[in-house]
Amino acid sequence: MSSGVQPTQECLEKFQELKTGKKLSYVIYGLSDDKRSIVVLKTSDDKDYDQFVAELPEKECRWAVYDFEYTLPGGEGIRNKLTFVQWSPDDANVKNKMIFASSKDALRRRLEGIHIEIQATDFSEITKEAVMEKASRR
């Protein structure tokens, strides 16, 4: 089921910038005020994962792409995995959660090169360890 909500051109441009330019560390997406399109709410070059998580509101849904950088076990070098996050906190408005759930694919399918996908309803599901676990499984 699609909600008819589509990402703006800026959403795709910022994703490309993150993916190829290596200047951005993350992009946070949300809905426009009229709930008709997906828009960029924030971009950052801050590599601090905790800072990224702190940007996710306790009672509002978001999508994000984070360029997750980690060191291989045994220190065999650094890897990057583009991580798509669907943030849908338990305390968010039910209608809002439904719009986000039905609009996810409109954004997700336009973002090529995502390695990891995380759906989180609570901050415990989006710890660095949780992402690391998914990263090391691939």
PDB file of C-alpha atoms in Angstrom:
ATOM      1  CA  MET A   1       0.000   0.000   0.000  1.00  0.00           C
ATOM      2  CA  SER A   2       1.420   3.369  -0.957  1.00  0.00           C
ATOM      3  CA  SER A   3       0.323   6.607   0.614  1.00  0.00           C
ATOM      4  CA  GLY A   4       1.111   8.613  -2.521  1.00  0.00           C
ATOM      5  CA  VAL A   5       3.756  10.526  -0.579  1.00  0.00           C
ATOM      6  CA  GLN A   6       6.917  11.003  -2.662  1.00  0.00           C
ATOM      7  CA  PRO A   7      10.431  12.166  -1.793  1.00  0.00           C
ATOM      8  CA  THR A   8      11.461  15.594  -3.044  1.00  0.00           C
ATOM      9  CA  GLN A   9      14.401  15.929  -5.432  1.00  0.00           C
ATOM     10  CA  GLU A  10      16.476  17.255  -2.522  1.00  0.00           C
ATOM     11  CA  CYS A  11      16.024  13.927  -0.694  1.00  0.00           C
ATOM     12  CA  LEU A  12      17.686  12.098  -3.563  1.00  0.00           C
ATOM     13  CA  GLU A  13      20.385  14.735  -4.053  1.00  0.00           C
ATOM     14  CA  LYS A  14      21.399  14.673  -0.384  1.00  0.00           C
ATOM     15  CA  PHE A  15      21.514  10.878  -0.442  1.00  0.00           C
ATOM     16  CA  GLN A  16      23.815  10.970  -3.487  1.00  0.00           C
ATOM     17  CA  GLU A  17      25.967  13.551  -1.740  1.00  0.00           C
ATOM     18  CA  LEU A  18      26.247  11.307   1.325  1.00  0.00           C
ATOM     19  CA  LYS A  19      26.936   8.221  -0.783  1.00  0.00           C
ATOM     20  CA  THR A  20      29.505   9.655  -3.174  1.00  0.00           C
ATOM     21  CA  GLY A  21      30.845  12.825  -1.626  1.00  0.00           C
ATOM     22  CA  LYS A  22      31.730  11.329   1.746  1.00  0.00           C
ATOM     23  CA  LYS A  23      31.243  14.785   3.249  1.00  0.00           C
ATOM     24  CA  LEU A  24      27.928  14.032   4.940  1.00  0.00           C
ATOM     25  CA  SER A  25      27.605  11.447   7.698  1.00  0.00           C
ATOM     26  CA  TYR A  26      23.828  11.351   7.831  1.00  0.00           C
ATOM     27  CA  VAL A  27      20.597  12.671   6.383  1.00  0.00           C
ATOM     28  CA  ILE A  28      17.356  12.756   8.368  1.00  0.00           C
ATOM     29  CA  TYR A  29      14.073  12.712   6.472  1.00  0.00           C
ATOM     30  CA  GLY A  30      10.529  13.451   7.546  1.00  0.00           C
ATOM     31  CA  LEU A  31       7.187  14.507   6.133  1.00  0.00           C
ATOM     32  CA  SER A  32       6.419  17.978   4.862  1.00  0.00           C
ATOM     33  CA  ASP A  33       3.938  19.997   6.916  1.00  0.00           C
ATOM     34  CA  ASP A  34       1.114  19.100   4.527  1.00  0.00           C
ATOM     35  CA  LYS A  35       2.134  15.389   4.745  1.00  0.00           C
ATOM     36  CA  ARG A  36       2.292  15.174   0.944  1.00  0.00           C
ATOM     37  CA  SER A  37       5.999  14.759   0.429  1.00  0.00           C
ATOM     38  CA  ILE A  38       9.128  13.417   2.064  1.00  0.00           C
ATOM     39  CA  VAL A  39      11.630  16.173   2.819  1.00  0.00           C
ATOM     40  CA  VAL A  40      15.152  16.566   4.181  1.00  0.00           C
ATOM     41  CA  LEU A  41      14.985  17.777   7.779  1.00  0.00           C
ATOM     42  CA  LYS A  42      18.691  17.740   8.557  1.00  0.00           C
ATOM     43  CA  THR A  43      22.063  16.821   7.130  1.00  0.00           C
ATOM     44  CA  SER A  44      25.270  16.586   9.102  1.00  0.00           C
ATOM     45  CA  ASP A  45      28.952  15.800   8.670  1.00  0.00           C
ATOM     46  CA  ASP A  46      29.240  14.856  12.353  1.00  0.00           C
ATOM     47  CA  LYS A  47      30.442  11.246  12.544  1.00  0.00           C
ATOM     48  CA  ASP A  48      29.390  10.901  16.190  1.00  0.00           C
ATOM     49  CA  TYR A  49      26.778   8.127  16.202  1.00  0.00           C
ATOM     50  CA  ASP A  50      25.352   9.219  19.554  1.00  0.00           C
ATOM     51  CA  GLN A  51      24.812  12.705  18.148  1.00  0.00           C
ATOM     52  CA  PHE A  52      22.903  11.184  15.222  1.00  0.00           C
ATOM     53  CA  VAL A  53      20.650   9.164  17.558  1.00  0.00           C
ATOM     54  CA  ALA A  54      20.073  12.267  19.680  1.00  0.00           C
ATOM     55  CA  GLU A  55      18.517  13.922  16.604  1.00  0.00           C
ATOM     56  CA  LEU A  56      15.700  11.359  16.548  1.00  0.00           C
ATOM     57  CA  PRO A  57      12.681  12.761  18.410  1.00  0.00           C
ATOM     58  CA  GLU A  58      11.062  10.736  21.172  1.00  0.00           C
ATOM     59  CA  LYS A  59       7.519  11.112  19.837  1.00  0.00           C
ATOM     60  CA  GLU A  60       7.856  11.595  16.084  1.00  0.00           C
ATOM     61  CA  CYS A  61       8.676   9.272  13.226  1.00  0.00           C
ATOM     62  CA  ARG A  62      11.678   9.795  10.964  1.00  0.00           C
ATOM     63  CA  TRP A  63      13.675   8.059   8.284  1.00  0.00           C
ATOM     64  CA  ALA A  64      17.401   8.478   8.064  1.00  0.00           C
ATOM     65  CA  VAL A  65      20.456   7.285   6.215  1.00  0.00           C
ATOM     66  CA  TYR A  66      23.628   7.049   8.269  1.00  0.00           C
ATOM     67  CA  ASP A  67      27.071   6.295   6.848  1.00  0.00           C
ATOM     68  CA  PHE A  68      28.094   3.764   9.476  1.00  0.00           C
ATOM     69  CA  GLU A  69      31.867   3.457   9.765  1.00  0.00           C
ATOM     70  CA  TYR A  70      33.387   0.628  11.748  1.00  0.00           C
ATOM     71  CA  THR A  71      36.653  -1.226  12.177  1.00  0.00           C
ATOM     72  CA  LEU A  72      36.819  -4.872  11.238  1.00  0.00           C
ATOM     73  CA  PRO A  73      37.554  -7.327  14.059  1.00  0.00           C
ATOM     74  CA  GLY A  74      41.282  -7.665  14.521  1.00  0.00           C
ATOM     75  CA  GLY A  75      41.769  -4.128  13.232  1.00  0.00           C
ATOM     76  CA  GLU A  76      41.823  -5.257   9.591  1.00  0.00           C
ATOM     77  CA  GLY A  77      40.725  -1.894   8.271  1.00  0.00           C
ATOM     78  CA  ILE A  78      37.740   0.393   8.244  1.00  0.00           C
ATOM     79  CA  ARG A  79      34.483  -0.308   6.434  1.00  0.00           C
ATOM     80  CA  ASN A  80      31.448   1.817   5.689  1.00  0.00           C
ATOM     81  CA  LYS A  81      27.871   0.599   5.401  1.00  0.00           C
ATOM     82  CA  LEU A  82      25.035   2.869   4.380  1.00  0.00           C
ATOM     83  CA  THR A  83      22.334   2.259   6.945  1.00  0.00           C
ATOM     84  CA  PHE A  84      18.664   3.076   6.384  1.00  0.00           C
ATOM     85  CA  VAL A  85      16.784   3.749   9.601  1.00  0.00           C
ATOM     86  CA  GLN A  86      13.037   3.756  10.006  1.00  0.00           C
ATOM     87  CA  TRP A  87      12.376   5.414  13.347  1.00  0.00           C
ATOM     88  CA  SER A  88       8.845   4.870  14.592  1.00  0.00           C
ATOM     89  CA  PRO A  89       8.818   5.380  18.366  1.00  0.00           C
ATOM     90  CA  ASP A  90       6.120   3.727  20.454  1.00  0.00           C
ATOM     91  CA  ASP A  91       4.963   7.133  21.686  1.00  0.00           C
ATOM     92  CA  ALA A  92       4.395   8.574  18.212  1.00  0.00           C
ATOM     93  CA  ASN A  93       0.888   9.396  17.026  1.00  0.00           C
ATOM     94  CA  VAL A  94      -0.756   6.279  15.519  1.00  0.00           C
ATOM     95  CA  LYS A  95      -1.873   8.077  12.355  1.00  0.00           C
ATOM     96  CA  ASN A  96       1.651   9.401  11.903  1.00  0.00           C
ATOM     97  CA  LYS A  97       3.112   5.904  12.304  1.00  0.00           C
ATOM     98  CA  MET A  98       0.707   4.604   9.643  1.00  0.00           C
ATOM     99  CA  ILE A  99       1.688   7.331   7.154  1.00  0.00           C
ATOM    100  CA  PHE A 100       5.382   6.659   7.786  1.00  0.00           C
ATOM    101  CA  ALA A 101       4.965   2.911   7.399  1.00  0.00           C
ATOM    102  CA  SER A 102       3.049   3.233   4.126  1.00  0.00           C
ATOM    103  CA  SER A 103       5.422   5.880   2.742  1.00  0.00           C
ATOM    104  CA  LYS A 104       8.684   4.119   3.539  1.00  0.00           C
ATOM    105  CA  ASP A 105       9.018   2.314   0.206  1.00  0.00           C
ATOM    106  CA  ALA A 106       8.566   5.516  -1.779  1.00  0.00           C
ATOM    107  CA  LEU A 107      11.794   6.736  -0.219  1.00  0.00           C
ATOM    108  CA  ARG A 108      13.652   3.472   0.351  1.00  0.00           C
ATOM    109  CA  ARG A 109      13.393   2.172  -3.219  1.00  0.00           C
ATOM    110  CA  ARG A 110      14.937   5.389  -4.565  1.00  0.00           C
ATOM    111  CA  LEU A 111      18.043   5.029  -2.405  1.00  0.00           C
ATOM    112  CA  GLU A 112      20.412   2.641  -4.120  1.00  0.00           C
ATOM    113  CA  GLY A 113      23.373   1.214  -2.276  1.00  0.00           C
ATOM    114  CA  ILE A 114      21.875   0.729   1.188  1.00  0.00           C
ATOM    115  CA  HIS A 115      23.582  -2.150   3.039  1.00  0.00           C
ATOM    116  CA  ILE A 116      21.729  -2.303   6.337  1.00  0.00           C
ATOM    117  CA  GLU A 117      18.137  -1.586   7.270  1.00  0.00           C
ATOM    118  CA  ILE A 118      17.033  -0.943  10.833  1.00  0.00           C
ATOM    119  CA  GLN A 119      13.498  -0.488  12.090  1.00  0.00           C
ATOM    120  CA  ALA A 120      13.439   0.939  15.570  1.00  0.00           C
ATOM    121  CA  THR A 121      10.579   1.781  17.895  1.00  0.00           C
ATOM    122  CA  ASP A 122      12.787   2.431  20.875  1.00  0.00           C
ATOM    123  CA  PHE A 123      16.306   3.807  21.465  1.00  0.00           C
ATOM    124  CA  SER A 124      17.489   0.373  22.650  1.00  0.00           C
ATOM    125  CA  GLU A 125      16.968  -0.937  19.093  1.00  0.00           C
ATOM    126  CA  ILE A 126      19.204   1.652  17.513  1.00  0.00           C
ATOM    127  CA  THR A 127      22.333   1.432  19.615  1.00  0.00           C
ATOM    128  CA  LYS A 128      25.707   1.413  17.924  1.00  0.00           C
ATOM    129  CA  GLU A 129      25.998  -2.240  18.990  1.00  0.00           C
ATOM    130  CA  ALA A 130      22.739  -3.139  17.218  1.00  0.00           C
ATOM    131  CA  VAL A 131      23.982  -1.592  13.966  1.00  0.00           C
ATOM    132  CA  MET A 132      27.420  -3.134  14.426  1.00  0.00           C
ATOM    133  CA  GLU A 133      25.825  -6.559  14.818  1.00  0.00           C
ATOM    134  CA  LYS A 134      23.949  -6.138  11.530  1.00  0.00           C
ATOM    135  CA  ALA A 135      27.052  -4.748   9.815  1.00  0.00           C
ATOM    136  CA  SER A 136      29.221  -7.661  10.814  1.00  0.00           C
ATOM    137  CA  ARG A 137      26.655 -10.238   9.666  1.00  0.00           C
ATOM    138  CA  ARG A 138      27.051  -9.251   6.019  1.00  0.00           C
TER     139      ARG A 138
END
